[in-house]
Short mmCIF file of C-alpha atoms and ligand atoms in Angstrom, two decimals:
data_model
loop_
_atom_site.label_atom_id
_atom_site.label_comp_id
_atom_site.label_asym_id
_atom_site.label_seq_id
_atom_site.Cartn_x
_atom_site.Cartn_y
_atom_site.Cartn_z
CA MET A 133 8.41 36.44 1.19
CA VAL A 134 11.27 37.28 3.12
CA VAL A 135 10.71 36.19 6.81
CA LEU A 136 12.71 38.09 9.67
CA LYS A 137 13.80 35.88 12.48
CA ILE A 138 13.03 37.59 15.68
CA LEU A 139 14.32 36.60 19.17
CA VAL A 140 12.34 38.15 21.98
CA LEU A 141 13.58 38.97 25.36
CA ILE A 142 10.96 39.51 28.40
CA SER A 143 10.93 39.73 32.10
CA GLY A 144 7.24 39.80 33.02
CA GLY A 145 3.94 38.95 31.79
CA GLY A 146 4.66 39.17 28.18
CA SER A 147 1.61 40.57 26.73
CA ASN A 148 3.61 42.33 24.02
CA LEU A 149 5.31 38.82 23.36
CA GLU A 150 2.05 37.39 22.95
CA ALA A 151 0.86 40.11 20.42
CA LEU A 152 4.11 39.26 18.71
CA CYS A 153 3.34 35.54 18.80
CA GLU A 154 -0.27 36.16 17.27
CA ALA A 155 0.94 38.35 14.54
CA CYS A 156 3.71 35.90 13.58
CA GLU A 157 1.00 33.18 13.36
CA GLN A 158 -0.64 35.12 10.63
CA GLU A 159 0.48 33.56 7.29
CA ASN A 160 1.25 36.94 5.66
CA TYR A 161 3.04 38.60 8.63
CA PRO A 162 6.73 38.65 7.55
CA ALA A 163 8.31 37.44 10.91
CA ARG A 164 8.78 34.43 13.12
CA ILE A 165 9.85 33.86 16.69
CA VAL A 166 12.63 31.66 16.86
CA ALA A 167 13.31 31.74 20.44
CA VAL A 168 12.35 33.81 23.74
CA GLY A 169 14.73 34.78 26.35
CA ALA A 170 14.37 36.06 30.09
CA ASP A 171 16.30 37.03 32.90
CA VAL A 172 13.89 35.42 35.39
CA HIS A 173 11.62 32.64 35.21
CA ALA A 174 9.04 34.98 33.80
CA PRO A 175 5.38 34.01 33.44
CA GLY A 176 5.08 35.21 29.89
CA LEU A 177 7.39 32.46 28.79
CA THR A 178 4.38 30.24 28.73
CA HIS A 179 3.28 32.26 25.59
CA ALA A 180 6.38 30.74 24.00
CA THR A 181 6.32 27.17 25.53
CA GLU A 182 2.56 26.79 24.62
CA ARG A 183 3.31 27.29 21.28
CA ASN A 184 6.72 25.22 21.16
CA ILE A 185 8.89 28.12 20.64
CA PRO A 186 12.41 27.39 22.29
CA THR A 187 12.90 29.65 25.43
CA PHE A 188 15.98 30.30 27.82
CA VAL A 189 16.72 32.04 31.03
CA VAL A 190 19.81 33.73 31.77
CA SER A 191 19.71 34.79 35.39
CA PRO A 192 22.26 37.63 36.21
CA SER A 193 22.51 36.10 39.72
CA ARG A 194 24.41 33.06 38.42
CA PHE A 195 27.16 35.36 37.01
CA SER A 196 29.97 36.92 38.97
CA SER A 197 29.75 40.23 36.82
CA ARG A 198 27.35 41.94 34.50
CA ASP A 199 29.72 41.58 31.56
CA ALA A 200 29.82 37.71 32.43
CA TRP A 201 26.10 37.85 32.27
CA GLY A 202 26.00 39.72 28.89
CA ASP A 203 28.41 37.13 27.52
CA ALA A 204 26.23 34.41 28.33
CA LEU A 205 23.00 36.25 27.14
CA LEU A 206 24.97 36.90 23.79
CA GLU A 207 25.87 33.13 23.72
CA HIS A 208 22.31 32.18 23.92
CA ILE A 209 20.96 34.65 21.42
CA ARG A 210 23.33 33.81 18.86
CA MET A 211 22.37 30.05 18.98
CA TYR A 212 19.21 30.97 17.26
CA GLN A 213 20.82 33.39 14.67
CA PRO A 214 18.08 35.95 14.91
CA ASP A 215 17.91 38.86 12.39
CA LEU A 216 16.47 41.04 15.01
CA VAL A 217 16.33 40.86 18.95
CA VAL A 218 13.35 42.62 20.13
CA SER A 219 13.48 43.62 23.98
CA ALA A 220 9.85 43.70 25.13
CA GLY A 221 9.47 44.32 28.57
CA PHE A 222 13.03 42.93 29.34
CA MET A 223 13.91 44.98 32.62
CA ARG A 224 17.62 44.61 32.45
CA ILE A 225 20.04 46.92 30.94
CA ILE A 226 21.74 44.93 28.18
CA PRO A 227 25.81 45.62 28.72
CA PRO A 228 27.31 47.83 26.11
CA HIS A 229 29.56 45.00 24.70
CA VAL A 230 26.56 43.06 24.07
CA VAL A 231 24.50 45.95 22.51
CA GLU A 232 27.48 46.83 20.20
CA GLN A 233 27.57 43.18 18.73
CA LEU A 234 23.83 43.18 18.13
CA SER A 235 23.39 46.95 16.88
CA PRO A 236 21.27 47.83 15.07
CA HIS A 237 19.32 44.70 14.87
CA LEU A 238 18.29 45.32 18.68
CA ILE A 239 15.21 47.16 19.57
CA ASN A 240 13.06 47.84 22.66
CA THR A 241 9.80 49.09 23.39
CA HIS A 242 9.57 51.75 26.08
CA PRO A 243 6.11 53.01 27.82
CA SER A 244 6.81 56.90 27.46
CA LEU A 245 7.34 59.31 24.67
CA LEU A 246 11.08 59.35 24.79
CA PRO A 247 13.32 61.15 25.40
CA ALA A 248 10.58 62.00 28.29
CA PHE A 249 10.70 59.43 31.10
CA PRO A 250 13.52 56.95 30.60
CA GLY A 251 14.20 54.48 32.78
CA ALA A 252 12.17 51.87 34.65
CA HIS A 253 9.27 53.74 36.16
CA ALA A 254 8.28 55.71 33.00
CA VAL A 255 4.56 55.36 33.71
CA ARG A 256 4.99 56.44 37.38
CA ASP A 257 7.24 59.24 36.49
CA ALA A 258 5.07 60.44 33.90
CA LEU A 259 2.05 60.70 36.20
CA ALA A 260 4.01 62.54 38.77
CA ALA A 261 5.00 65.08 36.20
CA LYS A 262 1.35 65.59 35.60
CA VAL A 263 1.73 65.54 31.94
CA ALA A 264 -1.16 65.85 29.72
CA GLN A 265 -0.08 62.72 27.58
CA SER A 266 2.51 60.04 27.68
CA GLY A 267 2.66 57.12 25.39
CA VAL A 268 4.87 54.57 24.01
CA THR A 269 8.16 54.61 21.78
CA VAL A 270 9.82 51.61 19.77
CA HIS A 271 13.44 52.39 19.62
CA VAL A 272 16.96 50.93 18.65
CA ILE A 273 19.09 50.23 21.46
CA ASP A 274 22.27 51.85 22.15
CA ALA A 275 24.83 52.17 24.91
CA GLY A 276 22.57 54.52 27.08
CA VAL A 277 19.25 53.83 28.91
CA ASP A 278 16.27 54.28 26.56
CA THR A 279 18.43 56.74 24.49
CA GLY A 280 18.73 54.94 20.92
CA PRO A 281 17.30 56.26 17.81
CA VAL A 282 13.35 56.33 17.89
CA LEU A 283 11.70 54.28 15.07
CA ARG A 284 8.14 54.80 16.03
CA GLN A 285 6.04 56.58 18.84
CA GLN A 286 2.43 56.89 19.63
CA ALA A 287 0.79 58.97 22.33
CA VAL A 288 -1.71 58.27 24.95
CA LEU A 289 -3.75 60.78 26.91
CA VAL A 290 -3.47 60.85 30.52
CA ARG A 291 -6.96 60.93 32.15
CA PRO A 292 -8.00 62.66 35.27
CA GLY A 293 -7.89 59.88 38.01
CA ASP A 294 -5.45 57.79 36.29
CA THR A 295 -3.33 55.47 38.40
CA GLU A 296 0.22 53.62 37.45
CA ALA A 297 -1.98 50.73 36.84
CA THR A 298 -4.64 52.17 34.60
CA LEU A 299 -2.36 54.50 32.37
CA HIS A 300 0.21 51.51 31.82
CA GLU A 301 -2.66 49.34 30.48
CA ARG A 302 -3.90 51.92 28.07
CA ILE A 303 -0.28 52.34 27.05
CA LYS A 304 0.18 48.76 26.31
CA ALA A 305 -3.05 48.69 24.50
CA VAL A 306 -1.22 51.00 22.00
CA GLU A 307 1.98 49.39 22.50
CA ARG A 308 1.30 45.77 21.38
CA PRO A 309 0.06 47.12 17.64
CA LEU A 310 2.74 49.52 17.40
CA LEU A 311 5.41 46.86 18.26
CA THR A 312 4.08 44.39 15.61
CA SER A 313 3.57 47.00 13.08
CA THR A 314 7.41 48.33 13.66
CA VAL A 315 8.64 44.67 13.34
CA GLN A 316 6.42 44.40 10.18
CA ALA A 317 7.89 47.58 8.75
CA ILE A 318 11.35 46.33 9.48
CA ALA A 319 10.81 42.92 7.74
CA LEU A 320 9.54 44.59 4.98
CA GLY A 321 12.03 47.01 4.65
CA THR A 322 9.91 49.95 4.82
CA LEU A 323 11.72 51.20 7.94
CA THR A 324 15.57 50.89 7.96
CA LEU A 325 17.50 50.57 10.96
CA PRO A 326 19.98 53.38 11.69
CA THR A 327 23.21 51.98 11.32
CA GLN A 328 25.23 54.65 13.36
CA HIS A 329 24.56 55.04 16.94
CA SER A 330 23.14 58.52 18.07
C1 GRF B 696 5.72 47.18 28.42
O1 GRF B 696 4.98 48.42 28.73
C2 GRF B 696 7.24 47.74 28.17
O2 GRF B 696 7.33 48.80 27.67
C3 GRF B 696 7.62 47.82 29.78
O3 GRF B 696 7.17 46.95 30.58
C4 GRF B 696 6.01 46.54 30.00
C5 GRF B 696 6.08 44.91 29.87
O4 GRF B 696 4.87 44.40 29.39
N1 GRF B 696 8.87 47.87 29.83
P1 GRF B 696 4.67 42.98 29.15
O5 GRF B 696 5.52 42.05 29.96
O6 GRF B 696 4.74 42.88 27.57
O7 GRF B 696 3.14 42.57 29.35
#
């Protein structure tokens, strides 16, 4: 079996990372996590450390420019030679020159049905727009913000009385299996990453 080497980037609690870790522990799952990176000392890093998966933190505040931060991030990523980089709750825009180096082997999970509600407040924005449904999108990262080619999407209905927290929790419950199945499909070659930026 061909095993895809993945590197996961996070900023927060890392429930998507945890789902990927659990999937990768299954013998017949065709991927393994080679490292987990973060922009802050994210609590979710413990999902990696408790499994002896290497971690690194590259904090933008330690660099004089976004490009310099991007260079350091890329250097760390390259050390592990991943086949695929998965941004799973990584709350930073990756600089275009880094995206160019990794594309199309760089994917992101986003809590809305893109192109609706890009950006850092997707769940809040969906509620404010009073849509009947939102959802989750796994897409290839391109030079824009949440604009890259869509790989997989799944809808989640908005319920009366939903708050940002309740809707986001239901989205994340759908997001975790969608992300792990998307990575699986990429590893198996049943889903091909587009080679051209859209
Ligand atoms: C996910 O919903 C992701 O799409 C969004 O932030 C959330 C991260 O959740 N950008 P977690 O850290 O994986 O629990």
